[in-house]
């Protein structure tokens, strides 16, 4: 049984963008809801050249683990098989991990490009501090052996660049299928922190919050430069549109918002490209974090113009009704993504995660659904 979640979001006032001209709503079939890796969250997945999905989890033992059993701060898993019959393996860290985790941190962005994997990594406890602060800086980690080992960059972006917790824009297998009009680039979205001095914990604790003003920046780097060891100056940032509505690119100091939501954006997000619809999809939070207040937006290009697909409300948060699913539930989901391997025409399987402190949605969750297109008049 499919549940039409679009009807819930329609009652929300002050959506930041008009309705999508292409996608009318999302339908989810909660009978397909699966849960694994209890106690491990995040899992932004990328479709690698070997045909499998890879993604990072946080604070748990990964597949076969728990919130304590096999716990690592940052682990990497491989997910093999189709959406209705997948199996997860711990590649880096976790219970029976094939390789030990080399460093700590968190990641909500991974991408496979040719034979390499890359992930954006933020710290758990920054050097010299005895408390967590995911916001403080961002490093790029790369793997040439499908996640068995990782090397981190010596450079970083910091919260004083007005950048925090990024994600990659994922296309097809090994990042194939990037439209010619987008160029031979790898794209990343960065959330602007509410304050460059923000602290997750400590004396000025903010926690993991929805950031206001709700601003997202877009950066790109040439694919070959990413593959051969980039430095931060190789990244170009979206710097607005020309009079002909073409994107302009500049230095980090010239960056301009590519997306805004007055209700805020979350501390993490996901981004992908649907090859059939030829739409970029981004997902993030608004209003309050860890409360199922997700937004799904689409655009014809990484730089927009954006429209709204779904915008969940406090009255009807994501997963408020789940006919066919008996898994324990609380309204604590903060992250949803659409793995590009699991697109099948208008059908998809999404993965999501929440803040259950080792229970309920603090896990790897999948649910299948369908993009319902807007009827043409």
mmCIF file of C-alpha atoms in Angstrom:
data_model
loop_
_atom_site.group_PDB
_atom_site.id
_atom_site.type_symbol
_atom_site.label_atom_id
_atom_site.label_comp_id
_atom_site.label_asym_id
_atom_site.label_seq_id
_atom_site.Cartn_x
_atom_site.Cartn_y
_atom_site.Cartn_z
ATOM 1 C CA UNK A 1 0.000 0.000 0.000
ATOM 2 C CA UNK A 2 1.400 3.358 -0.998
ATOM 3 C CA UNK A 3 0.938 6.344 1.274
ATOM 4 C CA UNK A 4 0.682 9.728 -0.387
ATOM 5 C CA UNK A 5 2.792 12.000 1.771
ATOM 6 C CA UNK A 6 2.292 14.939 -0.535
ATOM 7 C CA UNK A 7 -1.126 15.642 0.938
ATOM 8 C CA UNK A 8 0.468 16.183 4.367
ATOM 9 C CA UNK A 9 3.018 18.690 3.124
ATOM 10 C CA UNK A 10 0.490 20.722 1.168
ATOM 11 C CA UNK A 11 -0.869 22.308 4.379
ATOM 12 C CA UNK A 12 2.508 23.784 5.363
ATOM 13 C CA UNK A 13 2.749 27.545 5.025
ATOM 14 C CA UNK A 14 5.833 29.426 3.941
ATOM 15 C CA UNK A 15 7.482 26.778 1.815
ATOM 16 C CA UNK A 16 10.595 28.492 0.471
ATOM 17 C CA UNK A 17 10.004 27.714 -3.207
ATOM 18 C CA UNK A 18 6.996 27.151 -5.489
ATOM 19 C CA UNK A 19 5.739 23.659 -6.228
ATOM 20 C CA UNK A 20 7.768 21.507 -8.571
ATOM 21 C CA UNK A 21 6.463 21.724 -12.139
ATOM 22 C CA UNK A 22 7.547 18.105 -12.681
ATOM 23 C CA UNK A 23 7.029 16.066 -9.487
ATOM 24 C CA UNK A 24 3.641 16.465 -7.840
ATOM 25 C CA UNK A 25 4.302 14.297 -4.812
ATOM 26 C CA UNK A 26 6.135 11.291 -3.391
ATOM 27 C CA UNK A 27 4.367 8.035 -2.568
ATOM 28 C CA UNK A 28 5.950 5.627 -0.095
ATOM 29 C CA UNK A 29 5.143 1.940 0.331
ATOM 30 C CA UNK A 30 5.768 1.329 4.018
ATOM 31 C CA UNK A 31 5.350 -2.431 3.599
ATOM 32 C CA UNK A 32 8.857 -2.296 2.083
ATOM 33 C CA UNK A 33 10.402 -0.632 5.160
ATOM 34 C CA UNK A 34 13.583 -2.472 6.174
ATOM 35 C CA UNK A 35 15.912 -1.735 9.065
ATOM 36 C CA UNK A 36 19.492 -2.851 9.700
ATOM 37 C CA UNK A 37 22.691 -1.684 11.456
ATOM 38 C CA UNK A 38 20.781 -0.747 14.608
ATOM 39 C CA UNK A 39 22.662 1.925 16.544
ATOM 40 C CA UNK A 40 24.494 3.291 13.459
ATOM 41 C CA UNK A 41 23.201 6.328 11.598
ATOM 42 C CA UNK A 42 23.881 8.590 8.575
ATOM 43 C CA UNK A 43 24.721 6.386 5.516
ATOM 44 C CA UNK A 44 24.969 8.805 2.582
ATOM 45 C CA UNK A 45 25.427 6.212 -0.188
ATOM 46 C CA UNK A 46 27.299 6.410 -3.486
ATOM 47 C CA UNK A 47 27.243 4.003 -6.442
ATOM 48 C CA UNK A 48 30.826 2.907 -7.066
ATOM 49 C CA UNK A 49 32.512 1.513 -10.154
ATOM 50 C CA UNK A 50 32.391 -2.065 -8.824
ATOM 51 C CA UNK A 51 28.590 -1.873 -8.933
ATOM 52 C CA UNK A 52 28.060 -1.676 -5.168
ATOM 53 C CA UNK A 53 26.888 1.109 -2.868
ATOM 54 C CA UNK A 54 29.270 2.552 -0.262
ATOM 55 C CA UNK A 55 28.522 4.891 2.598
ATOM 56 C CA UNK A 56 29.755 6.103 5.970
ATOM 57 C CA UNK A 57 27.991 5.562 9.263
ATOM 58 C CA UNK A 58 28.503 7.137 12.668
ATOM 59 C CA UNK A 59 28.611 6.037 16.308
ATOM 60 C CA UNK A 60 27.865 2.349 16.111
ATOM 61 C CA UNK A 61 29.013 -1.079 15.035
ATOM 62 C CA UNK A 62 27.595 -0.957 11.514
ATOM 63 C CA UNK A 63 25.899 -4.018 10.017
ATOM 64 C CA UNK A 64 25.610 -6.744 12.635
ATOM 65 C CA UNK A 65 26.620 -4.349 15.402
ATOM 66 C CA UNK A 66 24.774 -2.228 17.924
ATOM 67 C CA UNK A 67 25.150 1.140 19.580
ATOM 68 C CA UNK A 68 28.016 -0.365 21.617
ATOM 69 C CA UNK A 69 29.046 -3.621 19.930
ATOM 70 C CA UNK A 70 31.826 -2.853 17.443
ATOM 71 C CA UNK A 71 31.254 0.880 17.952
ATOM 72 C CA UNK A 72 33.370 3.338 15.971
ATOM 73 C CA UNK A 73 32.824 7.051 15.533
ATOM 74 C CA UNK A 74 33.160 6.706 11.753
ATOM 75 C CA UNK A 75 32.826 3.538 9.707
ATOM 76 C CA UNK A 76 32.355 2.652 6.038
ATOM 77 C CA UNK A 77 30.034 -0.050 4.726
ATOM 78 C CA UNK A 78 29.454 -1.720 1.376
ATOM 79 C CA UNK A 79 25.875 -2.543 0.380
ATOM 80 C CA UNK A 80 25.468 -5.190 -2.295
ATOM 81 C CA UNK A 81 22.430 -6.311 -4.205
ATOM 82 C CA UNK A 82 19.139 -4.838 -5.392
ATOM 83 C CA UNK A 83 16.957 -2.589 -3.319
ATOM 84 C CA UNK A 84 14.614 -5.404 -2.284
ATOM 85 C CA UNK A 85 17.394 -7.848 -1.363
ATOM 86 C CA UNK A 86 20.472 -5.934 -0.255
ATOM 87 C CA UNK A 87 23.094 -6.984 2.272
ATOM 88 C CA UNK A 88 25.561 -4.818 4.147
ATOM 89 C CA UNK A 89 29.218 -5.503 4.955
ATOM 90 C CA UNK A 90 31.492 -3.461 7.190
ATOM 91 C CA UNK A 91 34.525 -2.493 5.113
ATOM 92 C CA UNK A 92 36.251 -0.051 7.485
ATOM 93 C CA UNK A 93 35.530 -0.347 11.196
ATOM 94 C CA UNK A 94 32.578 -1.939 12.986
ATOM 95 C CA UNK A 95 31.735 -5.540 13.861
ATOM 96 C CA UNK A 96 33.883 -7.960 11.873
ATOM 97 C CA UNK A 97 35.124 -5.038 9.806
ATOM 98 C CA UNK A 98 37.391 -6.084 6.975
ATOM 99 C CA UNK A 99 39.755 -3.232 7.849
ATOM 100 C CA UNK A 100 40.240 -1.139 11.003
ATOM 101 C CA UNK A 101 39.004 2.444 11.065
ATOM 102 C CA UNK A 102 42.002 4.775 10.762
ATOM 103 C CA UNK A 103 40.532 7.975 12.183
ATOM 104 C CA UNK A 104 37.462 9.404 13.857
ATOM 105 C CA UNK A 105 34.933 11.927 12.631
ATOM 106 C CA UNK A 106 31.621 11.979 10.767
ATOM 107 C CA UNK A 107 30.565 12.068 7.115
ATOM 108 C CA UNK A 108 27.349 12.879 5.286
ATOM 109 C CA UNK A 109 28.891 12.988 1.823
ATOM 110 C CA UNK A 110 30.550 10.284 -0.275
ATOM 111 C CA UNK A 111 31.050 9.920 -4.011
ATOM 112 C CA UNK A 112 32.541 7.285 -6.280
ATOM 113 C CA UNK A 113 34.440 8.670 -9.270
ATOM 114 C CA UNK A 114 36.049 6.145 -11.601
ATOM 115 C CA UNK A 115 37.946 3.741 -9.308
ATOM 116 C CA UNK A 116 38.156 6.081 -6.316
ATOM 117 C CA UNK A 117 35.895 6.954 -3.398
ATOM 118 C CA UNK A 118 35.902 10.370 -1.757
ATOM 119 C CA UNK A 119 34.161 11.520 1.396
ATOM 120 C CA UNK A 120 33.846 14.811 3.208
ATOM 121 C CA UNK A 121 34.859 14.326 6.862
ATOM 122 C CA UNK A 122 34.137 16.594 9.810
ATOM 123 C CA UNK A 123 35.713 16.071 13.248
ATOM 124 C CA UNK A 124 34.273 14.443 16.313
ATOM 125 C CA UNK A 125 36.553 16.109 18.850
ATOM 126 C CA UNK A 126 38.788 18.669 17.145
ATOM 127 C CA UNK A 127 42.456 18.566 18.180
ATOM 128 C CA UNK A 128 43.033 20.187 21.560
ATOM 129 C CA UNK A 129 39.386 19.964 22.634
ATOM 130 C CA UNK A 130 37.687 17.492 24.940
ATOM 131 C CA UNK A 131 34.216 17.943 23.450
ATOM 132 C CA UNK A 132 32.538 17.341 20.116
ATOM 133 C CA UNK A 133 32.235 19.942 17.413
ATOM 134 C CA UNK A 134 31.310 18.644 13.961
ATOM 135 C CA UNK A 135 31.072 22.225 12.721
ATOM 136 C CA UNK A 136 34.673 23.320 13.187
ATOM 137 C CA UNK A 137 36.303 22.173 9.938
ATOM 138 C CA UNK A 138 35.966 19.908 6.887
ATOM 139 C CA UNK A 139 38.553 17.652 5.282
ATOM 140 C CA UNK A 140 38.449 15.517 2.153
ATOM 141 C CA UNK A 141 39.336 11.820 2.500
ATOM 142 C CA UNK A 142 40.020 9.604 -0.520
ATOM 143 C CA UNK A 143 40.284 5.849 -1.070
ATOM 144 C CA UNK A 144 41.805 3.963 -4.005
ATOM 145 C CA UNK A 145 40.782 0.503 -2.734
ATOM 146 C CA UNK A 146 36.998 0.792 -2.324
ATOM 147 C CA UNK A 147 37.071 1.965 1.259
ATOM 148 C CA UNK A 148 39.703 -0.365 2.711
ATOM 149 C CA UNK A 149 42.062 2.557 3.479
ATOM 150 C CA UNK A 150 41.623 6.316 3.421
ATOM 151 C CA UNK A 151 43.939 9.326 3.168
ATOM 152 C CA UNK A 152 42.851 12.726 4.446
ATOM 153 C CA UNK A 153 43.835 16.024 2.868
ATOM 154 C CA UNK A 154 46.240 18.298 4.685
ATOM 155 C CA UNK A 155 44.037 21.308 3.952
ATOM 156 C CA UNK A 156 40.585 22.113 5.292
ATOM 157 C CA UNK A 157 37.575 24.354 4.996
ATOM 158 C CA UNK A 158 36.463 25.857 8.313
ATOM 159 C CA UNK A 159 33.378 27.367 9.888
ATOM 160 C CA UNK A 160 35.099 30.742 9.510
ATOM 161 C CA UNK A 161 34.780 30.227 5.749
ATOM 162 C CA UNK A 162 31.031 30.119 6.541
ATOM 163 C CA UNK A 163 31.002 26.474 5.460
ATOM 164 C CA UNK A 164 30.029 23.370 7.377
ATOM 165 C CA UNK A 165 28.914 19.720 6.906
ATOM 166 C CA UNK A 166 28.856 19.250 3.108
ATOM 167 C CA UNK A 167 27.572 16.563 0.790
ATOM 168 C CA UNK A 168 28.388 15.511 -2.766
ATOM 169 C CA UNK A 169 25.941 15.649 -5.653
ATOM 170 C CA UNK A 170 25.736 12.019 -6.804
ATOM 171 C CA UNK A 171 25.005 10.974 -10.376
ATOM 172 C CA UNK A 172 25.191 7.429 -11.815
ATOM 173 C CA UNK A 173 27.614 4.562 -11.323
ATOM 174 C CA UNK A 174 31.145 5.888 -10.740
ATOM 175 C CA UNK A 175 29.635 9.354 -11.299
ATOM 176 C CA UNK A 176 28.835 8.605 -14.932
ATOM 177 C CA UNK A 177 25.871 10.312 -16.530
ATOM 178 C CA UNK A 178 26.685 13.930 -15.676
ATOM 179 C CA UNK A 179 24.826 16.004 -18.304
ATOM 180 C CA UNK A 180 27.101 17.794 -20.747
ATOM 181 C CA UNK A 181 25.632 21.145 -19.727
ATOM 182 C CA UNK A 182 26.951 20.633 -16.178
ATOM 183 C CA UNK A 183 30.545 20.179 -17.400
ATOM 184 C CA UNK A 184 33.132 17.653 -16.279
ATOM 185 C CA UNK A 185 32.922 18.591 -12.608
ATOM 186 C CA UNK A 186 32.144 17.088 -9.228
ATOM 187 C CA UNK A 187 29.717 19.238 -7.231
ATOM 188 C CA UNK A 188 29.366 19.685 -3.464
ATOM 189 C CA UNK A 189 26.794 21.526 -1.359
ATOM 190 C CA UNK A 190 27.859 23.203 1.903
ATOM 191 C CA UNK A 191 25.596 24.393 4.704
ATOM 192 C CA UNK A 192 26.297 27.832 6.130
ATOM 193 C CA UNK A 193 26.608 27.664 9.936
ATOM 194 C CA UNK A 194 24.373 29.953 11.924
ATOM 195 C CA UNK A 195 27.510 31.473 13.477
ATOM 196 C CA UNK A 196 31.139 30.925 12.378
ATOM 197 C CA UNK A 197 32.053 30.495 16.063
ATOM 198 C CA UNK A 198 29.387 27.830 16.593
ATOM 199 C CA UNK A 199 30.177 25.038 19.062
ATOM 200 C CA UNK A 200 28.256 21.778 19.121
ATOM 201 C CA UNK A 201 29.224 21.154 22.752
ATOM 202 C CA UNK A 202 31.176 23.038 25.402
ATOM 203 C CA UNK A 203 30.440 26.335 27.111
ATOM 204 C CA UNK A 204 28.524 27.769 24.140
ATOM 205 C CA UNK A 205 26.786 24.553 23.121
ATOM 206 C CA UNK A 206 24.377 24.817 20.219
ATOM 207 C CA UNK A 207 23.864 21.116 19.558
ATOM 208 C CA UNK A 208 23.092 19.718 16.127
ATOM 209 C CA UNK A 209 20.615 22.297 14.922
ATOM 210 C CA UNK A 210 18.743 23.708 11.981
ATOM 211 C CA UNK A 211 20.868 26.664 10.899
ATOM 212 C CA UNK A 212 19.480 30.131 10.280
ATOM 213 C CA UNK A 213 19.692 31.922 7.975
ATOM 214 C CA UNK A 214 18.951 28.809 5.956
ATOM 215 C CA UNK A 215 21.705 29.081 3.367
ATOM 216 C CA UNK A 216 23.450 26.514 1.166
ATOM 217 C CA UNK A 217 26.517 27.130 -1.003
ATOM 218 C CA UNK A 218 27.618 25.166 -4.065
ATOM 219 C CA UNK A 219 31.190 24.339 -5.068
ATOM 220 C CA UNK A 220 32.635 22.414 -7.992
ATOM 221 C CA UNK A 221 35.977 20.926 -8.903
ATOM 222 C CA UNK A 222 37.149 19.476 -12.220
ATOM 223 C CA UNK A 223 36.945 15.684 -12.102
ATOM 224 C CA UNK A 224 40.601 15.154 -12.990
ATOM 225 C CA UNK A 225 41.708 17.624 -10.308
ATOM 226 C CA UNK A 226 39.718 15.715 -7.689
ATOM 227 C CA UNK A 227 41.280 12.435 -8.767
ATOM 228 C CA UNK A 228 44.887 13.612 -8.606
ATOM 229 C CA UNK A 229 44.915 15.222 -5.183
ATOM 230 C CA UNK A 230 43.161 18.588 -5.041
ATOM 231 C CA UNK A 231 43.876 21.518 -2.785
ATOM 232 C CA UNK A 232 41.214 23.922 -1.548
ATOM 233 C CA UNK A 233 42.066 26.570 -4.136
ATOM 234 C CA UNK A 234 40.987 24.171 -6.889
ATOM 235 C CA UNK A 235 37.360 24.451 -5.759
ATOM 236 C CA UNK A 236 35.236 27.064 -7.515
ATOM 237 C CA UNK A 237 32.148 28.423 -5.765
ATOM 238 C CA UNK A 238 28.832 29.474 -7.237
ATOM 239 C CA UNK A 239 28.960 33.265 -7.387
ATOM 240 C CA UNK A 240 25.494 34.080 -8.718
ATOM 241 C CA UNK A 241 23.896 34.159 -12.142
ATOM 242 C CA UNK A 242 24.835 36.222 -15.174
ATOM 243 C CA UNK A 243 22.229 38.406 -16.917
ATOM 244 C CA UNK A 244 21.603 35.385 -19.145
ATOM 245 C CA UNK A 245 20.958 33.168 -16.085
ATOM 246 C CA UNK A 246 24.211 31.278 -16.550
ATOM 247 C CA UNK A 247 26.136 30.372 -13.379
ATOM 248 C CA UNK A 248 29.174 32.408 -12.466
ATOM 249 C CA UNK A 249 32.040 30.789 -10.536
ATOM 250 C CA UNK A 250 34.593 32.390 -8.265
ATOM 251 C CA UNK A 251 36.765 32.048 -5.186
ATOM 252 C CA UNK A 252 35.528 31.053 -1.764
ATOM 253 C CA UNK A 253 35.283 34.756 -0.875
ATOM 254 C CA UNK A 254 33.050 35.357 -3.892
ATOM 255 C CA UNK A 255 30.526 32.635 -3.056
ATOM 256 C CA UNK A 256 26.813 33.394 -3.111
ATOM 257 C CA UNK A 257 23.936 31.271 -1.801
ATOM 258 C CA UNK A 258 22.573 28.724 -4.234
ATOM 259 C CA UNK A 259 19.605 27.856 -1.972
ATOM 260 C CA UNK A 260 17.766 29.656 0.841
ATOM 261 C CA UNK A 261 15.040 28.651 3.277
ATOM 262 C CA UNK A 262 13.949 31.256 5.873
ATOM 263 C CA UNK A 263 12.855 28.328 8.071
ATOM 264 C CA UNK A 264 16.469 27.116 8.167
ATOM 265 C CA UNK A 265 18.407 24.190 6.760
ATOM 266 C CA UNK A 266 19.647 21.173 8.650
ATOM 267 C CA UNK A 267 23.114 20.310 9.867
ATOM 268 C CA UNK A 268 23.298 17.669 7.114
ATOM 269 C CA UNK A 269 21.769 17.092 3.699
ATOM 270 C CA UNK A 270 21.850 14.827 0.641
ATOM 271 C CA UNK A 271 21.922 15.509 -3.103
ATOM 272 C CA UNK A 272 21.494 13.394 -6.226
ATOM 273 C CA UNK A 273 20.518 13.591 -9.899
ATOM 274 C CA UNK A 274 17.618 11.614 -11.363
ATOM 275 C CA UNK A 275 18.601 10.656 -14.911
ATOM 276 C CA UNK A 276 15.087 10.040 -16.210
ATOM 277 C CA UNK A 277 13.502 13.177 -14.823
ATOM 278 C CA UNK A 278 16.699 15.160 -15.463
ATOM 279 C CA UNK A 279 16.263 16.809 -12.063
ATOM 280 C CA UNK A 280 18.666 17.473 -9.209
ATOM 281 C CA UNK A 281 17.170 16.549 -5.823
ATOM 282 C CA UNK A 282 18.366 17.932 -2.495
ATOM 283 C CA UNK A 283 17.012 16.948 0.916
ATOM 284 C CA UNK A 284 17.488 18.773 4.199
ATOM 285 C CA UNK A 285 15.659 19.823 7.367
ATOM 286 C CA UNK A 286 13.807 22.973 8.384
ATOM 287 C CA UNK A 287 12.255 24.381 11.548
ATOM 288 C CA UNK A 288 13.577 21.902 14.101
ATOM 289 C CA UNK A 289 16.164 19.158 13.853
ATOM 290 C CA UNK A 290 15.566 15.460 14.531
ATOM 291 C CA UNK A 291 11.791 15.890 14.225
ATOM 292 C CA UNK A 292 10.967 14.531 10.764
ATOM 293 C CA UNK A 293 10.751 18.042 9.313
ATOM 294 C CA UNK A 294 12.352 17.211 5.982
ATOM 295 C CA UNK A 295 12.245 19.130 2.735
ATOM 296 C CA UNK A 296 12.783 17.642 -0.715
ATOM 297 C CA UNK A 297 13.544 20.113 -3.520
ATOM 298 C CA UNK A 298 14.261 19.748 -7.220
ATOM 299 C CA UNK A 299 15.862 21.794 -9.989
ATOM 300 C CA UNK A 300 16.993 21.301 -13.588
ATOM 301 C CA UNK A 301 20.617 22.117 -12.686
ATOM 302 C CA UNK A 302 22.831 22.039 -9.577
ATOM 303 C CA UNK A 303 22.408 25.817 -9.229
ATOM 304 C CA UNK A 304 18.601 25.828 -9.567
ATOM 305 C CA UNK A 305 16.058 27.275 -9.970
ATOM 306 C CA UNK A 306 14.633 25.327 -7.042
ATOM 307 C CA UNK A 307 11.086 24.117 -6.534
ATOM 308 C CA UNK A 308 9.445 22.154 -3.713
ATOM 309 C CA UNK A 309 8.612 18.459 -3.961
ATOM 310 C CA UNK A 310 7.816 17.776 -0.280
ATOM 311 C CA UNK A 311 7.904 19.914 2.849
ATOM 312 C CA UNK A 312 6.913 18.024 5.975
ATOM 313 C CA UNK A 313 5.241 19.844 8.879
ATOM 314 C CA UNK A 314 5.112 19.455 12.676
ATOM 315 C CA UNK A 315 1.526 18.259 12.278
ATOM 316 C CA UNK A 316 2.512 15.638 9.705
ATOM 317 C CA UNK A 317 6.233 14.859 9.938
ATOM 318 C CA UNK A 318 7.963 12.337 7.723
ATOM 319 C CA UNK A 319 6.696 8.853 8.610
ATOM 320 C CA UNK A 320 3.662 10.069 10.582
ATOM 321 C CA UNK A 321 1.643 7.247 9.008
ATOM 322 C CA UNK A 322 3.328 3.999 8.026
ATOM 323 C CA UNK A 323 0.737 1.352 7.100
ATOM 324 C CA UNK A 324 2.468 -1.988 6.742
ATOM 325 C CA UNK A 325 5.539 -1.159 8.854
ATOM 326 C CA UNK A 326 5.724 -2.513 12.412
ATOM 327 C CA UNK A 327 9.196 -1.230 13.264
ATOM 328 C CA UNK A 328 9.430 0.854 16.485
ATOM 329 C CA UNK A 329 9.149 4.522 15.605
ATOM 330 C CA UNK A 330 9.668 8.002 16.976
ATOM 331 C CA UNK A 331 9.516 11.227 14.996
ATOM 332 C CA UNK A 332 13.271 11.782 15.063
ATOM 333 C CA UNK A 333 14.320 11.419 11.397
ATOM 334 C CA UNK A 334 16.879 14.020 10.313
ATOM 335 C CA UNK A 335 18.290 12.614 7.064
ATOM 336 C CA UNK A 336 16.926 11.079 3.870
ATOM 337 C CA UNK A 337 18.676 10.299 0.593
ATOM 338 C CA UNK A 338 17.936 8.689 -2.767
ATOM 339 C CA UNK A 339 20.699 6.246 -3.819
ATOM 340 C CA UNK A 340 21.012 6.560 -7.580
ATOM 341 C CA UNK A 341 21.587 2.817 -8.037
ATOM 342 C CA UNK A 342 18.062 2.247 -6.733
ATOM 343 C CA UNK A 343 16.267 4.489 -9.235
ATOM 344 C CA UNK A 344 14.057 2.435 -11.565
ATOM 345 C CA UNK A 345 12.132 4.806 -13.781
ATOM 346 C CA UNK A 346 9.818 6.715 -11.461
ATOM 347 C CA UNK A 347 10.304 4.118 -8.711
ATOM 348 C CA UNK A 348 12.998 4.530 -6.068
ATOM 349 C CA UNK A 349 14.232 3.172 -2.765
ATOM 350 C CA UNK A 350 15.270 5.857 -0.289
ATOM 351 C CA UNK A 351 17.363 5.447 2.836
ATOM 352 C CA UNK A 352 16.890 7.470 6.006
ATOM 353 C CA UNK A 353 18.128 7.709 9.564
ATOM 354 C CA UNK A 354 17.217 9.337 12.869
ATOM 355 C CA UNK A 355 18.323 10.192 16.375
ATOM 356 C CA UNK A 356 17.095 7.239 18.428
ATOM 357 C CA UNK A 357 20.106 6.921 20.754
ATOM 358 C CA UNK A 358 20.713 3.349 19.643
ATOM 359 C CA UNK A 359 17.025 2.568 19.134
ATOM 360 C CA UNK A 360 14.333 2.922 16.445
ATOM 361 C CA UNK A 361 15.558 5.212 13.611
ATOM 362 C CA UNK A 362 19.159 5.325 14.825
ATOM 363 C CA UNK A 363 19.789 2.699 12.141
ATOM 364 C CA UNK A 364 19.950 2.080 8.402
ATOM 365 C CA UNK A 365 16.394 2.319 7.084
ATOM 366 C CA UNK A 366 15.098 1.863 3.549
ATOM 367 C CA UNK A 367 11.655 2.377 2.060
ATOM 368 C CA UNK A 368 10.536 2.138 -1.559
ATOM 369 C CA UNK A 369 8.299 4.597 -3.306
ATOM 370 C CA UNK A 370 7.449 6.422 -6.481
ATOM 371 C CA UNK A 371 7.691 9.935 -7.882
ATOM 372 C CA UNK A 372 4.190 10.942 -9.008
ATOM 373 C CA UNK A 373 4.424 13.386 -11.891
ATOM 374 C CA UNK A 374 2.332 16.493 -12.240
ATOM 375 C CA UNK A 375 -0.350 16.072 -14.884
ATOM 376 C CA UNK A 376 0.058 18.200 -17.989
ATOM 377 C CA UNK A 377 -2.860 20.476 -18.785
#
